[in-house]
Amino acid sequence: MIIRIMGEGQYDVADVDQDLLQKYDNQVEDAVNVGNEQAAKNALQSLHDYVVGHGKPVSDDYLGSSEAVVPFVDATLQEITELLTGEGFIPDPT
């Protein structure tokens, strides 16, 4: 799976712990659902750090699409909300 982090690039997360990736994604969604902007930003930072730290950067000349888009880490609650789908940012592989 390819994840795009807005303003940074794309990362291949096929080989990361998918349960942990979903946990971070769910934390963002949960914080947004209760309207807690600081918790949403903290969770988004954790998701970002995990993707960047464990995913493999995708070459700049890659022309394929991303399966998920994650906002930049200093996004507002409104910007985060606009990008969320019913499944968070990252589709559950099950």
Tab-separated table of C-alpha atoms in Angstrom:
chain	number	residue	atom	x	y	z
A	1	MET	CA	0.000	0.000	0.000
A	2	ILE	CA	1.229	3.473	-0.885
A	3	ILE	CA	0.464	6.347	1.505
A	4	ARG	CA	0.899	9.957	0.468
A	5	ILE	CA	1.766	12.438	3.189
A	6	MET	CA	0.722	15.816	1.881
A	7	GLY	CA	3.684	18.073	1.225
A	8	GLU	CA	6.251	15.321	1.854
A	9	GLY	CA	5.890	12.439	-0.550
A	10	GLN	CA	4.767	8.839	-0.796
A	11	TYR	CA	5.707	5.845	1.325
A	12	ASP	CA	5.268	2.137	0.701
A	13	VAL	CA	3.920	0.588	3.899
A	14	ALA	CA	3.354	-2.941	2.601
A	15	ASP	CA	5.939	-4.372	5.000
A	16	VAL	CA	4.953	-2.540	8.198
A	17	ASP	CA	2.823	-3.845	11.062
A	18	GLN	CA	-0.657	-3.198	9.631
A	19	ASP	CA	-2.342	-3.545	13.031
A	20	LEU	CA	-0.133	-0.821	14.477
A	21	LEU	CA	-0.681	1.353	11.415
A	22	GLN	CA	-4.460	0.964	11.875
A	23	LYS	CA	-4.124	1.743	15.581
A	24	TYR	CA	-2.509	5.111	14.810
A	25	ASP	CA	-5.104	5.816	12.133
A	26	ASN	CA	-7.937	4.981	14.538
A	27	GLN	CA	-6.495	7.307	17.171
A	28	VAL	CA	-6.702	10.211	14.724
A	29	GLU	CA	-10.270	9.347	13.797
A	30	ASP	CA	-11.338	8.943	17.431
A	31	ALA	CA	-9.889	12.342	18.369
A	32	VAL	CA	-11.621	13.999	15.411
A	33	ASN	CA	-14.931	12.353	16.288
A	34	VAL	CA	-14.891	13.958	19.746
A	35	GLY	CA	-13.631	17.281	18.366
A	36	ASN	CA	-10.353	17.261	20.292
A	37	GLU	CA	-7.953	19.167	18.041
A	38	GLN	CA	-4.858	18.695	20.222
A	39	ALA	CA	-5.423	14.942	20.524
A	40	ALA	CA	-6.017	14.756	16.753
A	41	LYS	CA	-2.758	16.595	16.074
A	42	ASN	CA	-0.849	14.356	18.502
A	43	ALA	CA	-2.319	11.225	16.918
A	44	LEU	CA	-1.598	12.563	13.427
A	45	GLN	CA	2.022	13.189	14.458
A	46	SER	CA	2.288	9.583	15.695
A	47	LEU	CA	0.793	8.260	12.443
A	48	HIS	CA	3.150	10.451	10.422
A	49	ASP	CA	6.193	9.348	12.416
A	50	TYR	CA	5.278	5.691	12.007
A	51	VAL	CA	4.755	5.941	8.241
A	52	VAL	CA	7.958	7.926	7.687
A	53	GLY	CA	9.984	5.813	10.115
A	54	HIS	CA	8.851	2.398	8.912
A	55	GLY	CA	7.642	2.899	5.336
A	56	LYS	CA	9.915	2.946	2.324
A	57	PRO	CA	10.047	6.239	0.409
A	58	VAL	CA	8.614	5.889	-3.074
A	59	SER	CA	10.695	7.206	-5.951
A	60	ASP	CA	9.783	10.686	-7.201
A	61	ASP	CA	9.270	9.270	-10.693
A	62	TYR	CA	6.591	6.802	-9.514
A	63	LEU	CA	3.399	7.553	-11.451
A	64	GLY	CA	0.986	5.260	-9.641
A	65	SER	CA	-1.680	6.400	-7.239
A	66	SER	CA	-1.709	6.414	-3.460
A	67	GLU	CA	-4.201	4.218	-1.609
A	68	ALA	CA	-4.310	6.708	1.265
A	69	VAL	CA	-3.640	10.395	1.810
A	70	VAL	CA	-2.545	11.707	5.202
A	71	PRO	CA	-2.529	15.450	5.870
A	72	PHE	CA	0.578	17.393	6.845
A	73	VAL	CA	1.351	17.239	10.583
A	74	ASP	CA	0.301	20.802	11.379
A	75	ALA	CA	-3.130	20.452	9.754
A	76	THR	CA	-6.093	21.940	11.577
A	77	LEU	CA	-8.947	19.839	12.896
A	78	GLN	CA	-11.070	20.998	9.955
A	79	GLU	CA	-8.381	20.014	7.419
A	80	ILE	CA	-7.972	16.616	9.069
A	81	THR	CA	-11.742	16.093	9.066
A	82	GLU	CA	-12.030	16.939	5.368
A	83	LEU	CA	-9.609	14.159	4.438
A	84	LEU	CA	-11.081	11.462	6.666
A	85	THR	CA	-13.209	8.777	5.097
A	86	GLY	CA	-15.537	6.464	6.982
A	87	GLU	CA	-12.491	4.242	7.575
A	88	GLY	CA	-10.015	6.895	8.694
A	89	PHE	CA	-7.219	7.735	6.301
A	90	ILE	CA	-6.025	4.191	5.740
A	91	PRO	CA	-8.402	1.499	4.446
A	92	ASP	CA	-8.566	-1.560	6.679
A	93	PRO	CA	-7.064	-4.462	4.708
A	94	THR	CA	-9.480	-7.031	6.176
